[in-house]
Amino acid sequence: MLPRAHSPLNVSARQPLLDQFGRPLRSLRVSVTDRCNLRCGYCMPQENYVWLPKEALLSFEEIARLVEVFTSLGVEDVRLTGGEPLLRRDLPHLVRMLASNPAIKDLALTTNGVQMDAQAQPLYDAGLHRVTLSLDTLRPERFASLTRRDIHAQVLAGIEAARRAGFDKLKIDTVVLRGENDDELADLVEFGRGIGAEVRFIEYMDVGGATEWSPGKVFTRAEMLERLTQRYGTITPLVENSSAPAERFRLPDGATFGIIASTTTPFCRTCDRSRLTADGLWYLCLYAQSGIDLLQPLRASASSDELAARIVAGWRARNDRGAELRKSGGERGVLVDIEQLRNDPHLEMHTRGG
Ligand code: SF4
């Protein structure tokens, strides 16, 4: 393992690696598969996709090696994503490998919960710190219509299994779609309260793969706050010094919730996140049109210093602020059309880890 104090190219926690806007390299989202077992309309509206070739997928050893290089350069938060990460066989094995990296302060997983019932305990035992579960509705028939899979009970069982396994800082992520589930905000807050989880409401984003996006379908942060204020009374914003994407709020009765308002209130100026796809492309922004290839040098036996040099050069040149540019760019429609997505699956949000 590369010790942080002697990391390559003299980048360490004391001397953080900064991009063009002074943002540190801190959070890495690692996609372990591009496959998913749901077909949510805001992410995977098609039934079939062009998948990454199996032989290109990073092995667990390759992922752990790359993560080690990233942590030597200042990354301390690592989140496993997909597609749906639990579709990757033996995921607890990867978690165990990453949990042994002492530079990782926060090792988290985002999942749709479908397979969590069986996997929560092995993941907890392997050393996973935190879990975020996606849940857009509490109504089984609505779930079936939103995801095109009639397995709502399985997801609820997965959430309960995560709690039982010992994950104590559970988060529930809900994408709010106008006219589809915007009437469930308070129900979801109450559901979260009942299981000791914090719910975060996410605005519908116009990223790659969202081929059904339109401005009219975005239920905005302002509307969410208005709706919840009508139900609960005055809502207080929590002032936090954090680069986390969610703004947090407190209800009069003390319950808290979050809003991730990437569409109407982008937070690019504090963005320390980058994304590694399951086949080793490193993306510096969710909206980026291309990524930096780490697979090829890795498989050509590049040294850790050589991999680090590529990462350092990429991050130092980073000037991405995709959501801000989209917001300021005037009339807004679908970001990438279906033909382009078929030609380059890396443009899909489900490939680059959402
Ligand atoms: S749009 Fe890009 S720069 Fe802005 S917050 Fe999202 S990932 Fe970060």
Tab-separated table of C-alpha atoms and ligand atoms in Angstrom:
chain	number	residue	atom	x	y	z
A	1	MET	CA	0.000	0.000	0.000
A	2	LEU	CA	1.293	3.491	-0.787
A	3	PRO	CA	1.789	5.415	2.457
A	4	ARG	CA	0.028	8.770	2.262
A	5	ALA	CA	2.879	10.720	3.800
A	6	HIS	CA	5.171	9.561	0.980
A	7	SER	CA	2.680	9.503	-1.818
A	8	PRO	CA	3.788	9.917	-5.415
A	9	LEU	CA	4.330	13.369	-6.851
A	10	ASN	CA	4.385	14.848	-3.362
A	11	VAL	CA	0.614	15.046	-2.991
A	12	SER	CA	-0.678	14.241	0.466
A	13	ALA	CA	-3.383	15.176	2.919
A	14	ARG	CA	-1.211	18.099	3.993
A	15	GLN	CA	-0.827	19.237	0.401
A	16	PRO	CA	-4.134	18.375	-1.248
A	17	LEU	CA	-4.401	17.823	-4.956
A	18	LEU	CA	-6.537	20.693	-6.299
A	19	ASP	CA	-8.299	21.224	-9.601
A	20	GLN	CA	-8.608	24.475	-11.561
A	21	PHE	CA	-11.227	25.787	-9.116
A	22	GLY	CA	-9.324	24.756	-5.991
A	23	ARG	CA	-11.518	21.710	-5.367
A	24	PRO	CA	-9.711	18.792	-3.708
A	25	LEU	CA	-9.707	15.212	-4.962
A	26	ARG	CA	-11.570	13.583	-2.098
A	27	SER	CA	-14.522	11.366	-3.072
A	28	LEU	CA	-14.386	8.488	-5.495
A	29	ARG	CA	-17.436	6.627	-6.731
A	30	VAL	CA	-16.483	3.191	-7.997
A	31	SER	CA	-18.929	1.481	-10.321
A	32	VAL	CA	-18.547	-2.291	-10.100
A	33	THR	CA	-21.047	-3.157	-12.829
A	34	ASP	CA	-23.111	-1.316	-15.430
A	35	ARG	CA	-25.988	-3.812	-15.075
A	36	CYS	CA	-29.149	-3.153	-13.120
A	37	ASN	CA	-32.134	-5.293	-12.140
A	38	LEU	CA	-34.622	-2.383	-12.287
A	39	ARG	CA	-35.617	-0.177	-15.214
A	40	CYS	CA	-36.429	3.184	-13.632
A	41	GLY	CA	-37.697	5.617	-16.236
A	42	TYR	CA	-35.390	8.460	-15.152
A	43	CYS	CA	-32.233	6.362	-15.510
A	44	MET	CA	-32.814	3.291	-17.713
A	45	PRO	CA	-35.966	3.918	-19.736
A	46	GLN	CA	-35.021	1.288	-22.340
A	47	GLU	CA	-35.438	-2.423	-21.636
A	48	ASN	CA	-32.161	-3.374	-23.347
A	49	TYR	CA	-28.768	-1.692	-23.422
A	50	VAL	CA	-25.290	-2.005	-24.886
A	51	TRP	CA	-23.329	-3.487	-21.974
A	52	LEU	CA	-19.638	-3.175	-21.234
A	53	PRO	CA	-17.730	-6.269	-22.392
A	54	LYS	CA	-17.080	-8.673	-19.504
A	55	GLU	CA	-13.354	-8.965	-20.224
A	56	ALA	CA	-12.990	-5.192	-19.802
A	57	LEU	CA	-14.395	-5.180	-16.265
A	58	LEU	CA	-11.848	-4.413	-13.585
A	59	SER	CA	-11.119	-7.357	-11.298
A	60	PHE	CA	-11.387	-6.767	-7.549
A	61	GLU	CA	-7.587	-6.739	-7.363
A	62	GLU	CA	-7.461	-4.079	-10.083
A	63	ILE	CA	-10.097	-1.984	-8.330
A	64	ALA	CA	-8.268	-2.219	-5.002
A	65	ARG	CA	-4.993	-1.269	-6.690
A	66	LEU	CA	-6.488	1.791	-8.383
A	67	VAL	CA	-8.267	2.842	-5.188
A	68	GLU	CA	-4.935	2.581	-3.384
A	69	VAL	CA	-3.396	4.987	-5.875
A	70	PHE	CA	-6.362	7.346	-5.448
A	71	THR	CA	-6.119	7.250	-1.648
A	72	SER	CA	-2.401	7.991	-1.869
A	73	LEU	CA	-3.457	11.222	-3.631
A	74	GLY	CA	-6.030	12.324	-1.053
A	75	VAL	CA	-9.214	10.339	-1.694
A	76	GLU	CA	-10.750	9.363	1.615
A	77	ASP	CA	-14.409	8.675	0.735
A	78	VAL	CA	-15.127	5.679	-1.488
A	79	ARG	CA	-18.632	4.724	-2.569
A	80	LEU	CA	-19.441	1.521	-4.468
A	81	THR	CA	-22.079	2.015	-7.136
A	82	GLY	CA	-23.423	0.448	-10.314
A	83	GLY	CA	-25.703	0.017	-12.203
A	84	GLU	CA	-26.725	-2.036	-9.223
A	85	PRO	CA	-23.566	-3.006	-7.331
A	86	LEU	CA	-25.052	-6.071	-5.639
A	87	LEU	CA	-25.251	-7.722	-9.059
A	88	ARG	CA	-21.466	-8.044	-8.953
A	89	ARG	CA	-20.680	-11.486	-7.582
A	90	ASP	CA	-18.850	-11.694	-4.229
A	91	LEU	CA	-19.066	-7.972	-3.530
A	92	PRO	CA	-18.276	-8.511	0.191
A	93	HIS	CA	-14.870	-9.767	-0.938
A	94	LEU	CA	-14.137	-6.407	-2.578
A	95	VAL	CA	-15.465	-4.600	0.499
A	96	ARG	CA	-13.082	-6.603	2.682
A	97	MET	CA	-10.154	-5.632	0.439
A	98	LEU	CA	-11.083	-1.935	0.514
A	99	ALA	CA	-11.827	-1.945	4.237
A	100	SER	CA	-8.205	-2.907	4.842
A	101	ASN	CA	-7.060	0.368	3.236
A	102	PRO	CA	-6.567	2.646	6.265
A	103	ALA	CA	-6.739	5.817	4.177
A	104	ILE	CA	-10.442	5.252	3.456
A	105	LYS	CA	-12.410	7.114	6.135
A	106	ASP	CA	-15.833	6.439	4.642
A	107	LEU	CA	-16.587	3.255	2.712
A	108	ALA	CA	-20.175	3.373	1.481
A	109	LEU	CA	-22.522	1.632	-0.942
A	110	THR	CA	-25.492	2.855	-2.952
A	111	THR	CA	-27.989	0.119	-3.815
A	112	ASN	CA	-31.562	-0.299	-4.953
A	113	GLY	CA	-31.999	-2.828	-2.148
A	114	VAL	CA	-33.384	-5.646	-4.301
A	115	GLN	CA	-30.711	-8.117	-3.166
A	116	MET	CA	-29.955	-6.521	0.171
A	117	ASP	CA	-31.938	-9.040	2.209
A	118	ALA	CA	-29.306	-11.702	1.539
A	119	GLN	CA	-26.265	-9.436	1.324
A	120	ALA	CA	-26.613	-6.897	4.136
A	121	GLN	CA	-24.996	-9.020	6.842
A	122	PRO	CA	-22.033	-10.233	4.713
A	123	LEU	CA	-21.404	-6.635	3.626
A	124	TYR	CA	-21.519	-5.370	7.195
A	125	ASP	CA	-19.250	-8.175	8.377
A	126	ALA	CA	-16.813	-7.379	5.552
A	127	GLY	CA	-16.345	-3.856	6.904
A	128	LEU	CA	-18.724	-1.662	4.888
A	129	HIS	CA	-19.375	1.544	6.848
A	130	ARG	CA	-22.570	2.968	5.352
A	131	VAL	CA	-25.432	2.178	3.011
A	132	THR	CA	-27.687	4.415	0.927
A	133	LEU	CA	-30.811	2.734	-0.439
A	134	SER	CA	-32.938	4.021	-3.285
A	135	LEU	CA	-36.686	4.054	-2.721
A	136	ASP	CA	-38.948	6.255	-4.825
A	137	THR	CA	-42.312	5.143	-3.500
A	138	LEU	CA	-43.986	3.307	-0.632
A	139	ARG	CA	-46.740	2.018	-2.906
A	140	PRO	CA	-46.148	-1.402	-4.494
A	141	GLU	CA	-48.205	-0.743	-7.629
A	142	ARG	CA	-46.470	2.594	-8.177
A	143	PHE	CA	-43.085	0.938	-7.669
A	144	ALA	CA	-43.946	-1.586	-10.370
A	145	SER	CA	-44.881	1.182	-12.751
A	146	LEU	CA	-41.807	3.354	-11.982
A	147	THR	CA	-39.247	0.529	-12.138
A	148	ARG	CA	-41.066	-1.936	-14.414
A	149	ARG	CA	-40.384	-4.672	-11.839
A	150	ASP	CA	-43.003	-5.865	-9.344
A	151	ILE	CA	-40.635	-6.424	-6.413
A	152	HIS	CA	-41.407	-3.656	-3.944
A	153	ALA	CA	-41.646	-6.076	-0.996
A	154	GLN	CA	-38.161	-7.341	-1.769
A	155	VAL	CA	-36.777	-3.796	-1.551
A	156	LEU	CA	-38.504	-3.146	1.771
A	157	ALA	CA	-37.084	-6.438	3.065
A	158	GLY	CA	-33.661	-5.267	1.896
A	159	ILE	CA	-33.981	-2.004	3.807
A	160	GLU	CA	-35.012	-3.863	6.942
A	161	ALA	CA	-32.100	-6.295	6.494
A	162	ALA	CA	-29.657	-3.374	6.277
A	163	ARG	CA	-30.978	-2.039	9.557
A	164	ARG	CA	-30.870	-5.457	11.214
A	165	ALA	CA	-27.307	-6.029	10.056
A	166	GLY	CA	-26.182	-2.988	12.033
A	167	PHE	CA	-25.900	-0.159	9.505
A	168	ASP	CA	-26.902	2.754	11.693
A	169	LYS	CA	-26.603	5.759	9.388
A	170	LEU	CA	-28.977	4.566	6.698
A	171	LYS	CA	-29.973	6.985	4.004
A	172	ILE	CA	-32.927	6.618	1.669
A	173	ASP	CA	-32.634	8.354	-1.717
A	174	THR	CA	-35.843	9.313	-3.511
A	175	VAL	CA	-35.930	10.827	-6.983
A	176	VAL	CA	-38.993	13.082	-7.038
A	177	LEU	CA	-40.892	13.161	-10.317
A	178	ARG	CA	-43.676	15.627	-10.928
A	179	GLY	CA	-47.041	13.926	-11.061
A	180	GLU	CA	-45.579	10.515	-10.247
A	181	ASN	CA	-44.462	10.465	-6.613
A	182	ASP	CA	-44.446	14.119	-5.473
A	183	ASP	CA	-47.437	13.329	-3.255
A	184	GLU	CA	-45.347	10.976	-1.087
A	185	LEU	CA	-42.773	13.348	0.411
A	186	ALA	CA	-44.256	13.385	3.912
A	187	ASP	CA	-44.994	9.640	3.810
A	188	LEU	CA	-41.350	8.995	2.982
A	189	VAL	CA	-40.152	11.310	5.749
A	190	GLU	CA	-42.328	9.334	8.175
A	191	PHE	CA	-41.070	6.035	6.779
A	192	GLY	CA	-37.486	7.194	7.317
A	193	ARG	CA	-38.290	8.334	10.830
A	194	GLY	CA	-39.814	4.936	11.595
A	195	ILE	CA	-36.667	3.033	10.644
A	196	GLY	CA	-34.112	5.594	11.845
A	197	ALA	CA	-33.038	6.572	8.315
A	198	GLU	CA	-32.662	10.015	6.759
A	199	VAL	CA	-34.527	10.547	3.511
A	200	ARG	CA	-32.958	12.645	0.753
A	201	PHE	CA	-35.122	13.961	-2.046
A	202	ILE	CA	-33.368	14.268	-5.389
A	203	GLU	CA	-34.395	16.464	-8.290
A	204	TYR	CA	-34.781	14.676	-11.633
A	205	MET	CA	-31.506	15.268	-13.477
A	206	ASP	CA	-30.913	15.725	-17.194
A	207	VAL	CA	-27.863	13.446	-17.320
A	208	GLY	CA	-26.938	10.850	-19.932
A	209	GLY	CA	-29.545	8.094	-20.064
A	210	ALA	CA	-32.377	10.389	-18.969
A	211	THR	CA	-33.934	10.326	-22.420
A	212	GLU	CA	-37.399	11.105	-21.041
A	213	TRP	CA	-36.266	14.199	-19.139
A	214	SER	CA	-38.006	17.532	-19.596
A	215	PRO	CA	-37.982	20.649	-17.402
A	216	GLY	CA	-41.675	20.186	-16.648
A	217	LYS	CA	-41.052	16.840	-14.952
A	218	VAL	CA	-38.633	18.332	-12.417
A	219	PHE	CA	-40.253	18.744	-9.003
A	220	THR	CA	-37.961	21.427	-7.664
A	221	ARG	CA	-36.256	21.954	-4.340
A	222	ALA	CA	-38.465	25.012	-3.747
A	223	GLU	CA	-41.616	22.968	-4.373
A	224	MET	CA	-40.425	20.186	-2.073
A	225	LEU	CA	-39.828	22.682	0.720
A	226	GLU	CA	-43.195	24.294	0.144
A	227	ARG	CA	-44.988	20.954	0.197
A	228	LEU	CA	-43.273	19.846	3.405
A	229	THR	CA	-43.804	23.250	5.048
A	230	GLN	CA	-47.543	22.956	4.375
A	231	ARG	CA	-47.567	19.634	6.173
A	232	TYR	CA	-45.140	20.229	9.048
A	233	GLY	CA	-44.744	23.999	9.526
A	234	THR	CA	-41.494	25.957	9.502
A	235	ILE	CA	-38.502	24.067	8.149
A	236	THR	CA	-35.016	25.068	9.312
A	237	PRO	CA	-31.961	24.670	7.085
A	238	LEU	CA	-29.020	23.041	8.882
A	239	VAL	CA	-25.824	25.000	8.402
A	240	GLU	CA	-23.017	22.561	7.703
A	241	ASN	CA	-19.518	22.934	6.376
A	242	SER	CA	-19.653	20.013	3.985
A	243	SER	CA	-19.069	19.144	0.351
A	244	ALA	CA	-21.879	16.566	0.507
A	245	PRO	CA	-24.420	17.039	-2.277
A	246	ALA	CA	-27.460	17.123	0.025
A	247	GLU	CA	-28.609	20.229	1.836
A	248	ARG	CA	-30.112	19.137	5.154
A	249	PHE	CA	-33.178	20.506	6.875
A	250	ARG	CA	-34.921	20.062	10.225
A	251	LEU	CA	-38.661	19.814	10.759
A	252	PRO	CA	-40.252	21.498	13.783
A	253	ASP	CA	-40.457	18.098	15.516
A	254	GLY	CA	-36.720	17.489	15.118
A	255	ALA	CA	-36.768	15.017	12.206
A	256	THR	CA	-34.231	15.778	9.473
A	257	PHE	CA	-34.205	15.226	5.731
A	258	GLY	CA	-32.049	16.230	2.769
A	259	ILE	CA	-32.532	17.651	-0.704
A	260	ILE	CA	-30.128	17.118	-3.604
A	261	ALA	CA	-31.035	19.881	-6.008
A	262	SER	CA	-28.488	19.351	-8.787
A	263	THR	CA	-30.888	20.604	-11.439
A	264	THR	CA	-32.083	23.918	-10.006
A	265	THR	CA	-29.371	24.620	-7.405
A	266	PRO	CA	-26.110	23.039	-8.614
A	267	PHE	CA	-23.277	22.584	-6.137
A	268	CYS	CA	-20.380	22.238	-8.583
A	269	ARG	CA	-18.271	24.792	-6.740
A	270	THR	CA	-17.670	22.357	-3.869
A	271	CYS	CA	-17.643	19.168	-5.927
A	272	ASP	CA	-14.809	16.847	-4.904
A	273	ARG	CA	-16.307	13.766	-6.583
A	274	SER	CA	-15.067	11.737	-9.482
A	275	ARG	CA	-16.192	8.431	-10.901
A	276	LEU	CA	-14.468	5.241	-11.971
A	277	THR	CA	-16.439	3.033	-14.348
A	278	ALA	CA	-16.434	-0.752	-14.066
A	279	ASP	CA	-14.054	-0.873	-17.044
A	280	GLY	CA	-11.561	1.622	-15.673
A	281	LEU	CA	-12.508	4.954	-17.247
A	282	TRP	CA	-12.187	7.841	-14.819
A	283	TYR	CA	-14.773	10.630	-15.189
A	284	LEU	CA	-14.265	14.021	-13.554
A	285	CYS	CA	-17.915	15.065	-13.789
A	286	LEU	CA	-21.284	13.359	-14.151
A	287	TYR	CA	-21.833	15.420	-17.304
A	288	ALA	CA	-18.355	14.871	-18.824
A	289	GLN	CA	-18.386	13.633	-22.410
A	290	SER	CA	-15.156	11.645	-22.050
A	291	GLY	CA	-13.089	9.992	-19.345
A	292	ILE	CA	-9.441	9.210	-18.651
A	293	ASP	CA	-8.433	5.631	-19.377
A	294	LEU	CA	-6.835	3.919	-16.377
A	295	LEU	CA	-7.520	0.358	-17.547
A	296	GLN	CA	-5.026	0.366	-20.388
A	297	PRO	CA	-2.008	1.534	-18.336
A	298	LEU	CA	-3.052	-0.717	-15.456
A	299	ARG	CA	-3.059	-3.783	-17.721
A	300	ALA	CA	0.161	-2.639	-19.373
A	301	SER	CA	1.848	-2.984	-15.960
A	302	ALA	CA	2.134	0.735	-15.209
A	303	SER	CA	3.725	1.464	-11.857
A	304	SER	CA	1.725	3.136	-9.102
A	305	ASP	CA	3.700	6.332	-9.718
A	306	GLU	CA	2.762	6.259	-13.408
A	307	LEU	CA	-0.919	5.741	-12.596
A	308	ALA	CA	-0.719	8.505	-10.004
A	309	ALA	CA	0.876	10.856	-12.540
A	310	ARG	CA	-2.053	10.308	-14.897
A	311	ILE	CA	-4.551	11.001	-12.114
A	312	VAL	CA	-2.690	14.081	-10.890
A	313	ALA	CA	-2.526	15.549	-14.400
A	314	GLY	CA	-6.237	14.863	-14.935
A	315	TRP	CA	-7.352	16.406	-11.668
A	316	ARG	CA	-5.096	19.459	-11.954
A	317	ALA	CA	-6.608	20.210	-15.368
A	318	ARG	CA	-10.207	19.658	-14.183
A	319	ASN	CA	-12.511	22.601	-14.781
A	320	ASP	CA	-15.813	20.694	-14.991
A	321	ARG	CA	-18.999	22.227	-13.642
A	322	GLY	CA	-21.515	20.358	-15.732
A	323	ALA	CA	-24.684	21.066	-13.759
A	324	GLU	CA	-23.929	24.786	-13.500
A	325	LEU	CA	-23.314	25.039	-17.242
A	326	ARG	CA	-26.519	23.145	-17.980
A	327	LYS	CA	-28.441	25.519	-15.758
A	328	SER	CA	-26.970	28.637	-17.329
A	329	GLY	CA	-27.214	27.311	-20.889
A	330	GLY	CA	-30.708	28.537	-21.718
A	331	GLU	CA	-33.343	26.187	-23.073
A	332	ARG	CA	-32.818	22.743	-21.666
A	333	GLY	CA	-33.692	19.343	-23.103
A	334	VAL	CA	-32.349	15.791	-23.204
A	335	LEU	CA	-28.539	15.808	-22.785
A	336	VAL	CA	-27.626	12.820	-24.981
A	337	ASP	CA	-29.879	11.211	-27.557
A	338	ILE	CA	-30.481	7.496	-27.767
A	339	GLU	CA	-28.249	6.924	-30.810
A	340	GLN	CA	-25.243	8.512	-29.099
A	341	LEU	CA	-25.927	6.431	-25.983
A	342	ARG	CA	-25.964	3.255	-28.045
A	343	ASN	CA	-22.644	4.211	-29.643
A	344	ASP	CA	-20.969	5.012	-26.342
A	345	PRO	CA	-22.459	3.336	-23.251
A	346	HIS	CA	-20.065	5.346	-21.073
A	347	LEU	CA	-22.370	8.313	-21.586
A	348	GLU	CA	-25.046	6.485	-19.561
A	349	MET	CA	-25.485	7.484	-15.931
A	350	HIS	CA	-25.859	3.823	-14.976
A	351	THR	CA	-22.391	3.140	-16.410
A	352	ARG	CA	-20.638	5.933	-14.605
A	353	GLY	CA	-22.247	5.349	-11.245
A	354	GLY	CA	-24.910	8.050	-10.945
B	1	SF4	S1	-22.187	18.455	-12.377
B	1	SF4	FE1	-20.106	17.698	-12.312
B	1	SF4	S2	-18.922	19.243	-11.214
B	1	SF4	FE2	-21.095	19.668	-10.856
B	1	SF4	S3	-21.548	18.610	-8.926
B	1	SF4	FE3	-22.076	17.167	-10.559
B	1	SF4	S4	-20.216	15.953	-10.889
B	1	SF4	FE4	-19.629	17.745	-9.706
